[in-house]
């Protein structure tokens, strides 16, 4: 029986693993320099945890199962609920603000497509305990900080920013009630991914009244922040949400990333728990799915039985990022190349044990060392050394037997010199 990998999963051969590690190392480095500390949680949780507040879309995509104790469990499709649960558990002892990051492996039973798989890695940064809009600005800054570091510029990507608080205030002013909003958000989140006709049909299904559909279209048709006030006489809550967005854009300007950021009322986000500023980073050409997404979720900790503590954060998967980096030629193709300090070769098979001993001693000193398993002529061994990426070859021959000296050969220049083994062990 030929067994294959499950659709939507990936095998990480050393080459792919090198790339994954490079991406993850960058996420971690940028998190730390922006003041976030790493955390992790279990890969499965009680199913109920995702049914409470993540929204219908995530629930449909859950890999869920029952354990032998008939507990209903699910593999994590995101880590934000775990984060909320963990913070709630220690809410009184954790120093605030809580700035945490994580790189969980996640599973969603989505239809595999370009940039969306069923198993992926997702960088998360979250700040808990700060309601100041500076925390939202910092999350966006950290996101762009990473993307900039990979070599992506404002010509490649853009952070599109909106506010659930503003949308809620506008929709309520237009006559929608709270209960209707989650389904409307979910549909609006899909707008750019659906053909216009399909979207209109679905909107008709959700919103029967043509007058209300018209106002939805008008709201979603807004192009600039200053056009919002032309829609209607703004209710107080909408004005407050506008002021918050204006403050956010002023901060992004001060942080030096305003050329990466743009207001876009079409950014609604699919997850149910967002309450304030929301954003997604997209490729400029709009050809790919979102690179990342996040926003403020001030009620999630309370909804999970904790106190009302504000929170804001973002999640970035590795799939679209990789496609984008590859398209822009920003992946170093030699990432996977093995880099060796020394390759130990022998001129005489009788020295094999000495070569094994020297290899072991060099490795214990922290050097990356290989030697031939097969032996054979020096030519063969030198070829093996260069195939494997050794910068220097250590050749043991007659001089070793006579005076414990080895020939150290620079593989690039071919220059060779005799060095005592003890000296070699302390060479920088
Ligand atoms: P999300 O929009 O569901 O948000 O996912 C965020 C990012 O994860 C996406 O933009 C994408 O990069 C990646 N992603 C999502 N699904 C897949 C998939 N099937 N395959 C590959 N990549 C995927 C969240 O998950 C929120 N919990 C983020 C957050 C953290 N909000 C606040 N804090």
Short mmCIF file of C-alpha atoms and ligand atoms in Angstrom, two decimals:
data_model
loop_
_atom_site.label_atom_id
_atom_site.label_comp_id
_atom_site.label_asym_id
_atom_site.label_seq_id
_atom_site.Cartn_x
_atom_site.Cartn_y
_atom_site.Cartn_z
CA UNK A 1 0.00 0.00 0.00
CA UNK A 2 1.39 3.37 -1.03
CA UNK A 3 0.71 5.93 1.65
CA UNK A 4 0.67 9.59 0.74
CA UNK A 5 0.76 12.81 2.71
CA UNK A 6 -2.69 14.22 3.49
CA UNK A 7 -3.90 16.95 1.11
CA UNK A 8 -3.16 20.42 2.43
CA UNK A 9 -0.21 19.28 4.58
CA UNK A 10 3.48 19.72 3.83
CA UNK A 11 6.56 17.59 4.31
CA UNK A 12 9.56 19.58 5.39
CA UNK A 13 12.63 18.02 3.81
CA UNK A 14 15.87 19.70 5.00
CA UNK A 15 15.61 22.31 2.24
CA UNK A 16 12.06 23.33 3.21
CA UNK A 17 12.99 23.10 6.87
CA UNK A 18 15.86 25.56 6.36
CA UNK A 19 13.41 28.05 4.85
CA UNK A 20 10.85 27.49 7.61
CA UNK A 21 13.51 28.04 10.25
CA UNK A 22 14.68 31.21 8.53
CA UNK A 23 11.11 32.58 8.52
CA UNK A 24 10.47 31.57 12.13
CA UNK A 25 13.83 32.94 13.33
CA UNK A 26 12.95 36.30 11.75
CA UNK A 27 9.52 36.32 13.44
CA UNK A 28 11.12 35.58 16.79
CA UNK A 29 13.91 38.14 16.42
CA UNK A 30 11.51 40.93 15.44
CA UNK A 31 9.07 40.00 18.25
CA UNK A 32 11.81 40.19 20.85
CA UNK A 33 13.15 43.54 19.69
CA UNK A 34 9.63 44.95 19.85
CA UNK A 35 9.23 43.78 23.45
CA UNK A 36 7.19 40.58 23.08
CA UNK A 37 7.91 37.44 25.15
CA UNK A 38 7.33 33.93 23.78
CA UNK A 39 4.57 31.60 24.99
CA UNK A 40 2.91 28.43 23.72
CA UNK A 41 -0.06 26.26 24.63
CA UNK A 42 -1.38 22.78 23.83
CA UNK A 43 -2.13 21.78 20.23
CA UNK A 44 -5.65 20.68 21.17
CA UNK A 45 -8.23 22.27 23.41
CA UNK A 46 -11.88 21.71 24.31
CA UNK A 47 -13.96 22.10 21.16
CA UNK A 48 -16.24 24.48 23.02
CA UNK A 49 -13.46 27.03 23.30
CA UNK A 50 -13.64 27.75 19.57
CA UNK A 51 -17.42 27.57 19.46
CA UNK A 52 -17.78 30.42 21.97
CA UNK A 53 -16.29 33.37 20.14
CA UNK A 54 -14.25 32.60 17.06
CA UNK A 55 -17.24 32.62 14.69
CA UNK A 56 -18.96 30.23 12.28
CA UNK A 57 -16.21 30.15 9.68
CA UNK A 58 -13.57 28.82 12.08
CA UNK A 59 -16.04 26.34 13.61
CA UNK A 60 -16.75 24.90 10.15
CA UNK A 61 -13.02 24.45 9.61
CA UNK A 62 -12.24 22.65 12.86
CA UNK A 63 -10.53 19.30 13.04
CA UNK A 64 -12.48 17.99 16.00
CA UNK A 65 -12.62 14.61 17.67
CA UNK A 66 -13.74 12.82 20.79
CA UNK A 67 -11.20 11.25 23.12
CA UNK A 68 -11.75 7.95 24.93
CA UNK A 69 -13.27 9.82 27.86
CA UNK A 70 -15.87 11.24 25.42
CA UNK A 71 -14.43 14.72 25.73
CA UNK A 72 -15.05 16.80 22.62
CA UNK A 73 -11.74 18.27 21.53
CA UNK A 74 -10.36 20.22 18.57
CA UNK A 75 -6.90 20.82 17.12
CA UNK A 76 -6.14 24.51 17.44
CA UNK A 77 -7.12 26.53 14.34
CA UNK A 78 -5.71 29.70 15.97
CA UNK A 79 -3.99 30.50 19.25
CA UNK A 80 -5.89 33.62 20.36
CA UNK A 81 -8.47 31.66 22.41
CA UNK A 82 -5.64 29.71 24.12
CA UNK A 83 -3.91 33.02 24.85
CA UNK A 84 -7.09 34.45 26.37
CA UNK A 85 -7.58 31.30 28.47
CA UNK A 86 -3.98 31.30 29.69
CA UNK A 87 -3.97 35.01 30.56
CA UNK A 88 -7.30 34.69 32.39
CA UNK A 89 -5.85 31.84 34.48
CA UNK A 90 -3.14 34.16 35.84
CA UNK A 91 -4.72 37.54 35.35
CA UNK A 92 -3.92 38.74 38.86
CA UNK A 93 -0.28 37.75 38.90
CA UNK A 94 0.86 38.67 35.38
CA UNK A 95 2.59 42.05 35.18
CA UNK A 96 0.87 44.29 32.66
CA UNK A 97 0.97 45.09 29.88
CA UNK A 98 1.21 41.50 28.71
CA UNK A 99 3.10 41.49 25.42
CA UNK A 100 3.42 37.93 24.18
CA UNK A 101 4.27 36.22 20.91
CA UNK A 102 3.96 32.66 19.67
CA UNK A 103 4.58 30.61 16.52
CA UNK A 104 2.03 27.79 16.76
CA UNK A 105 1.42 25.02 14.23
CA UNK A 106 -2.27 25.32 13.37
CA UNK A 107 -4.83 23.20 11.51
CA UNK A 108 -7.90 24.33 9.62
CA UNK A 109 -9.96 22.03 7.42
CA UNK A 110 -10.04 24.66 4.65
CA UNK A 111 -10.17 23.90 0.96
CA UNK A 112 -6.46 23.85 0.12
CA UNK A 113 -5.65 26.65 -2.32
CA UNK A 114 -2.81 29.04 -3.12
CA UNK A 115 -1.64 30.42 0.22
CA UNK A 116 -4.15 28.45 2.31
CA UNK A 117 -3.36 24.98 3.57
CA UNK A 118 -4.79 22.65 6.19
CA UNK A 119 -1.73 22.81 8.38
CA UNK A 120 0.45 25.90 8.69
CA UNK A 121 2.59 27.97 11.03
CA UNK A 122 1.35 31.32 12.25
CA UNK A 123 3.26 34.11 13.95
CA UNK A 124 1.16 35.80 16.63
CA UNK A 125 1.89 38.99 18.55
CA UNK A 126 -0.59 40.26 21.13
CA UNK A 127 -0.70 43.04 23.69
CA UNK A 128 -3.12 42.57 26.56
CA UNK A 129 -4.08 45.19 29.12
CA UNK A 130 -3.66 48.37 27.05
CA UNK A 131 -6.61 50.22 25.58
CA UNK A 132 -4.45 53.03 24.17
CA UNK A 133 -4.37 53.09 20.38
CA UNK A 134 -0.58 53.11 20.63
CA UNK A 135 -0.79 49.35 21.33
CA UNK A 136 -2.60 48.85 17.99
CA UNK A 137 0.00 51.03 16.25
CA UNK A 138 2.78 48.97 17.82
CA UNK A 139 1.26 45.70 16.56
CA UNK A 140 1.10 47.14 13.03
CA UNK A 141 4.63 48.52 13.39
CA UNK A 142 6.02 45.14 14.51
CA UNK A 143 4.30 43.44 11.57
CA UNK A 144 5.78 45.90 9.07
CA UNK A 145 9.13 45.81 10.88
CA UNK A 146 9.34 42.09 10.08
CA UNK A 147 8.11 42.38 6.50
CA UNK A 148 10.57 45.21 5.84
CA UNK A 149 13.39 43.10 7.23
CA UNK A 150 12.70 40.39 4.66
CA UNK A 151 13.21 42.99 1.94
CA UNK A 152 9.56 43.69 1.10
CA UNK A 153 8.84 47.38 0.50
CA UNK A 154 5.81 49.66 0.27
CA UNK A 155 5.82 48.78 -3.45
CA UNK A 156 5.13 45.15 -2.56
CA UNK A 157 2.76 45.20 0.41
CA UNK A 158 0.25 47.41 2.17
CA UNK A 159 -1.41 47.31 5.58
CA UNK A 160 -5.11 48.03 5.02
CA UNK A 161 -6.70 49.38 8.15
CA UNK A 162 -10.27 49.86 9.29
CA UNK A 163 -12.34 49.73 12.48
CA UNK A 164 -15.05 47.31 13.56
CA UNK A 165 -16.10 49.96 16.06
CA UNK A 166 -16.70 52.43 13.22
CA UNK A 167 -18.52 49.84 11.09
CA UNK A 168 -20.72 48.80 14.02
CA UNK A 169 -21.66 52.42 14.74
CA UNK A 170 -22.45 53.07 11.06
CA UNK A 171 -24.48 49.88 10.63
CA UNK A 172 -26.42 50.51 13.83
CA UNK A 173 -27.17 54.05 12.66
CA UNK A 174 -28.47 52.43 9.46
CA UNK A 175 -30.88 50.27 11.48
CA UNK A 176 -29.01 47.00 11.92
CA UNK A 177 -29.17 45.33 15.32
CA UNK A 178 -26.25 43.74 17.15
CA UNK A 179 -27.30 40.15 16.39
CA UNK A 180 -27.29 40.73 12.65
CA UNK A 181 -23.74 42.03 12.55
CA UNK A 182 -21.61 38.83 12.86
CA UNK A 183 -23.19 37.32 9.72
CA UNK A 184 -22.87 40.65 7.90
CA UNK A 185 -19.18 40.97 8.86
CA UNK A 186 -18.51 37.44 7.66
CA UNK A 187 -20.10 38.19 4.30
CA UNK A 188 -18.35 41.56 3.93
CA UNK A 189 -15.04 39.87 4.78
CA UNK A 190 -15.60 37.63 1.75
CA UNK A 191 -16.57 40.47 -0.59
CA UNK A 192 -13.20 40.84 -2.30
CA UNK A 193 -12.89 37.05 -2.74
CA UNK A 194 -16.31 36.60 -4.39
CA UNK A 195 -17.60 37.55 -7.86
CA UNK A 196 -19.77 40.70 -7.51
CA UNK A 197 -22.89 38.82 -8.59
CA UNK A 198 -22.48 36.07 -5.99
CA UNK A 199 -21.79 38.67 -3.31
CA UNK A 200 -24.95 40.61 -4.21
CA UNK A 201 -27.06 37.45 -4.12
CA UNK A 202 -25.68 36.54 -0.71
CA UNK A 203 -26.25 40.07 0.57
CA UNK A 204 -29.86 39.91 -0.64
CA UNK A 205 -30.29 36.70 1.34
CA UNK A 206 -28.94 38.30 4.51
CA UNK A 207 -30.48 41.78 4.12
CA UNK A 208 -33.97 41.67 2.65
CA UNK A 209 -34.64 45.43 2.73
CA UNK A 210 -33.25 47.15 -0.45
CA UNK A 211 -32.85 50.48 1.39
CA UNK A 212 -30.58 48.84 3.94
CA UNK A 213 -28.63 47.08 1.21
CA UNK A 214 -28.11 50.47 -0.41
CA UNK A 215 -26.64 51.93 2.75
CA UNK A 216 -24.38 48.88 3.14
CA UNK A 217 -23.14 49.52 -0.41
CA UNK A 218 -22.63 53.21 0.35
CA UNK A 219 -20.67 52.47 3.52
CA UNK A 220 -18.52 49.88 1.77
CA UNK A 221 -17.99 52.29 -1.13
CA UNK A 222 -16.14 54.82 1.03
CA UNK A 223 -12.59 55.28 -0.26
CA UNK A 224 -11.01 57.74 2.19
CA UNK A 225 -11.44 58.30 5.91
CA UNK A 226 -12.63 61.87 5.38
CA UNK A 227 -15.50 60.60 3.19
CA UNK A 228 -17.11 58.80 6.13
CA UNK A 229 -18.67 61.96 7.53
CA UNK A 230 -20.44 62.53 4.18
CA UNK A 231 -22.40 59.29 4.59
CA UNK A 232 -24.68 60.49 7.36
CA UNK A 233 -24.77 62.65 10.45
CA UNK A 234 -22.30 60.63 12.46
CA UNK A 235 -23.46 59.21 15.77
CA UNK A 236 -21.15 59.93 18.71
CA UNK A 237 -19.71 56.41 18.71
CA UNK A 238 -18.79 56.69 15.01
CA UNK A 239 -17.06 60.04 15.63
CA UNK A 240 -15.09 58.48 18.51
CA UNK A 241 -14.07 55.56 16.26
CA UNK A 242 -13.02 58.07 13.56
CA UNK A 243 -10.91 60.01 16.07
CA UNK A 244 -9.25 56.74 17.10
CA UNK A 245 -8.40 55.93 13.48
CA UNK A 246 -7.03 59.44 12.94
CA UNK A 247 -4.85 59.05 16.03
CA UNK A 248 -3.66 55.65 14.75
CA UNK A 249 -2.61 57.08 11.39
CA UNK A 250 -0.80 59.95 13.17
CA UNK A 251 1.15 57.38 15.24
CA UNK A 252 1.99 55.27 12.18
CA UNK A 253 3.36 58.44 10.59
CA UNK A 254 5.54 59.15 13.66
CA UNK A 255 6.76 55.53 13.52
CA UNK A 256 7.87 56.08 9.94
CA UNK A 257 5.65 53.48 8.28
CA UNK A 258 2.78 55.57 6.92
CA UNK A 259 3.77 54.75 3.33
CA UNK A 260 2.89 51.11 4.14
CA UNK A 261 -0.52 51.93 5.62
CA UNK A 262 -3.87 52.88 4.16
CA UNK A 263 -7.44 53.21 5.41
CA UNK A 264 -9.68 50.60 3.77
CA UNK A 265 -13.25 50.27 4.98
CA UNK A 266 -13.46 46.89 3.22
CA UNK A 267 -11.26 45.27 5.88
CA UNK A 268 -13.81 43.66 8.18
CA UNK A 269 -12.05 40.43 9.30
CA UNK A 270 -13.76 37.05 9.41
CA UNK A 271 -13.33 36.22 13.10
CA UNK A 272 -16.19 37.18 15.38
CA UNK A 273 -14.31 38.62 18.35
CA UNK A 274 -12.88 41.85 16.92
CA UNK A 275 -14.19 45.04 18.48
CA UNK A 276 -12.02 47.93 17.30
CA UNK A 277 -9.22 48.68 14.89
CA UNK A 278 -8.68 45.83 12.41
CA UNK A 279 -6.07 45.40 9.71
CA UNK A 280 -4.72 43.05 7.09
CA UNK A 281 -1.54 43.17 5.05
CA UNK A 282 -2.05 42.42 1.36
CA UNK A 283 0.24 42.24 -1.64
CA UNK A 284 -0.08 45.49 -3.58
CA UNK A 285 -1.29 43.77 -6.74
CA UNK A 286 -4.07 42.09 -4.77
CA UNK A 287 -3.34 38.74 -6.37
CA UNK A 288 -2.88 36.74 -3.18
CA UNK A 289 -4.85 36.06 -0.03
CA UNK A 290 -4.01 38.20 3.01
CA UNK A 291 -0.43 37.96 4.25
CA UNK A 292 -1.67 38.53 7.81
CA UNK A 293 -4.54 39.95 9.81
CA UNK A 294 -5.37 41.18 13.25
CA UNK A 295 -7.04 43.76 15.37
CA UNK A 296 -8.47 44.71 18.73
CA UNK A 297 -10.57 42.24 20.70
CA UNK A 298 -11.55 43.93 23.96
CA UNK A 299 -14.24 41.43 25.01
CA UNK A 300 -12.62 38.04 24.49
CA UNK A 301 -11.09 37.66 27.95
CA UNK A 302 -14.39 38.65 29.55
CA UNK A 303 -16.29 36.26 27.27
CA UNK A 304 -13.97 33.50 28.48
CA UNK A 305 -14.95 34.17 32.07
CA UNK A 306 -12.21 36.64 32.99
CA UNK A 307 -12.28 40.33 33.77
CA UNK A 308 -12.79 42.95 31.05
CA UNK A 309 -9.22 43.43 29.83
CA UNK A 310 -8.50 45.06 26.47
CA UNK A 311 -6.39 43.24 23.89
CA UNK A 312 -5.00 43.71 20.41
CA UNK A 313 -2.85 41.51 18.16
CA UNK A 314 -2.10 39.93 14.81
CA UNK A 315 -1.51 36.57 13.14
CA UNK A 316 0.68 35.92 10.06
CA UNK A 317 0.85 32.55 8.34
CA UNK A 318 3.92 31.23 6.57
CA UNK A 319 2.21 30.31 3.26
CA UNK A 320 1.35 33.59 1.52
CA UNK A 321 4.51 35.09 2.97
CA UNK A 322 6.61 32.40 1.29
CA UNK A 323 4.84 32.82 -2.06
CA UNK A 324 5.39 36.58 -1.93
CA UNK A 325 9.04 36.33 -0.91
CA UNK A 326 9.67 33.81 -3.66
CA UNK A 327 7.94 35.96 -6.27
CA UNK A 328 10.09 38.94 -5.29
CA UNK A 329 13.31 36.88 -5.28
CA UNK A 330 13.84 37.55 -1.58
CA UNK A 331 14.65 34.00 -0.53
CA UNK A 332 18.33 33.14 -0.30
CA UNK A 333 18.50 29.93 -2.33
CA UNK A 334 21.61 28.80 -0.45
CA UNK A 335 19.76 28.73 2.91
CA UNK A 336 19.71 24.96 2.91
CA UNK A 337 23.35 24.55 1.92
CA UNK A 338 25.26 22.82 4.67
CA UNK A 339 28.13 24.87 5.96
CA UNK A 340 30.99 22.84 7.39
CA UNK A 341 34.09 24.14 9.13
CA UNK A 342 36.15 21.03 8.37
CA UNK A 343 36.06 17.85 6.38
CA UNK A 344 38.56 15.32 7.68
CA UNK A 345 40.19 13.16 4.99
CA UNK A 346 42.76 10.39 5.33
CA UNK A 347 45.52 9.39 2.94
CA UNK A 348 45.82 5.99 4.51
CA UNK A 349 42.96 3.75 5.63
CA UNK A 350 45.04 2.81 8.68
CA UNK A 351 44.42 6.35 9.99
CA UNK A 352 40.61 5.99 9.97
CA UNK A 353 40.34 5.64 13.76
CA UNK A 354 42.62 8.68 14.26
CA UNK A 355 40.37 10.61 11.86
CA UNK A 356 37.28 9.56 13.84
CA UNK A 357 39.00 10.69 17.07
CA UNK A 358 40.04 14.07 15.58
CA UNK A 359 36.52 14.60 14.15
CA UNK A 360 35.01 13.92 17.58
CA UNK A 361 37.44 16.31 19.32
CA UNK A 362 36.80 19.10 16.80
CA UNK A 363 33.02 18.64 17.12
CA UNK A 364 33.30 18.84 20.91
CA UNK A 365 35.06 22.17 20.44
CA UNK A 366 31.91 23.36 18.66
CA UNK A 367 33.11 23.02 15.08
CA UNK A 368 30.94 21.58 12.32
CA UNK A 369 32.91 18.61 11.06
CA UNK A 370 32.30 15.66 8.75
CA UNK A 371 34.45 12.86 7.47
CA UNK A 372 34.03 10.27 4.78
CA UNK A 373 32.16 7.09 5.68
CA UNK A 374 33.67 5.30 2.73
CA UNK A 375 37.30 6.46 2.64
CA UNK A 376 38.76 5.80 -0.81
CA UNK A 377 41.33 7.92 -2.65
CA UNK A 378 42.03 11.52 -1.62
CA UNK A 379 40.41 12.83 -4.82
CA UNK A 380 37.13 11.14 -3.92
CA UNK A 381 37.26 12.46 -0.37
CA UNK A 382 37.98 16.01 -1.53
CA UNK A 383 35.03 15.82 -3.91
CA UNK A 384 32.81 14.63 -1.05
CA UNK A 385 34.13 17.56 1.01
CA UNK A 386 33.24 20.15 -1.61
CA UNK A 387 29.84 18.52 -2.33
CA UNK A 388 28.97 18.81 1.33
CA UNK A 389 29.99 22.48 1.54
CA UNK A 390 33.19 22.23 3.59
CA UNK A 391 35.27 25.40 3.51
CA UNK A 392 38.40 23.62 4.77
CA UNK A 393 39.72 20.10 4.46
CA UNK A 394 41.95 18.53 7.09
CA UNK A 395 44.14 15.85 5.51
CA UNK A 396 45.81 13.23 7.70
CA UNK A 397 48.80 11.49 6.13
CA UNK A 398 52.45 10.70 6.73
CA UNK A 399 53.06 13.93 8.72
CA UNK A 400 50.40 12.87 11.15
CA UNK A 401 52.05 9.54 11.82
CA UNK A 402 55.47 11.16 12.18
CA UNK A 403 54.75 14.44 13.99
CA UNK A 404 51.01 14.64 14.68
CA UNK A 405 50.58 17.29 12.00
CA UNK A 406 47.75 17.60 9.45
CA UNK A 407 47.51 19.45 6.15
CA UNK A 408 44.84 22.15 6.30
CA UNK A 409 43.56 22.90 2.81
CA UNK A 410 41.48 25.95 1.95
CA UNK A 411 38.90 24.54 -0.46
CA UNK A 412 38.35 27.84 -2.26
CA UNK A 413 41.99 28.77 -2.94
CA UNK A 414 43.57 25.32 -2.78
CA UNK A 415 46.27 26.75 -0.46
CA UNK A 416 47.49 24.16 2.01
CA UNK A 417 49.60 24.40 5.19
CA UNK A 418 50.83 21.99 7.86
CA UNK A 419 49.36 22.51 11.34
CA UNK A 420 49.81 20.54 14.58
CA UNK A 421 46.58 18.82 15.70
CA UNK A 422 46.63 20.52 19.11
CA UNK A 423 47.01 23.87 17.35
CA UNK A 424 44.10 23.02 15.02
CA UNK A 425 41.87 22.40 18.02
CA UNK A 426 42.39 25.95 19.31
CA UNK A 427 42.26 27.67 15.91
CA UNK A 428 39.51 30.33 15.67
P1 LIG B 1 -6.87 34.88 10.68
O1 LIG B 1 -7.23 36.02 9.78
O2 LIG B 1 -7.81 33.75 10.76
O3 LIG B 1 -6.62 35.50 12.12
O4 LIG B 1 -5.46 34.34 10.25
C1 LIG B 1 -4.35 35.20 10.22
C2 LIG B 1 -3.38 34.77 9.14
O5 LIG B 1 -3.05 33.39 9.29
C3 LIG B 1 -3.89 34.88 7.72
O6 LIG B 1 -3.80 36.19 7.24
C4 LIG B 1 -2.93 33.93 7.03
O7 LIG B 1 -1.66 34.53 6.89
C5 LIG B 1 -2.79 32.82 8.03
N1 LIG B 1 -3.76 31.74 7.74
C6 LIG B 1 -5.04 31.61 8.14
N2 LIG B 1 -5.58 30.49 7.67
C7 LIG B 1 -4.61 29.87 6.96
C8 LIG B 1 -4.54 28.65 6.21
N3 LIG B 1 -5.56 27.82 6.12
N4 LIG B 1 -3.37 28.35 5.60
C9 LIG B 1 -2.31 29.17 5.69
N5 LIG B 1 -2.31 30.33 6.37
C10 LIG B 1 -3.45 30.67 7.00
C11 LIG B 1 -6.32 34.77 13.22
O8 LIG B 1 -5.99 33.62 13.22
C12 LIG B 1 -6.29 35.60 14.50
N6 LIG B 1 -6.26 34.67 15.64
C13 LIG B 1 -5.10 36.53 14.48
C14 LIG B 1 -5.01 37.39 15.70
C15 LIG B 1 -4.10 37.29 16.72
N7 LIG B 1 -5.83 38.39 15.99
C16 LIG B 1 -5.46 38.91 17.16
N8 LIG B 1 -4.43 38.25 17.60
#
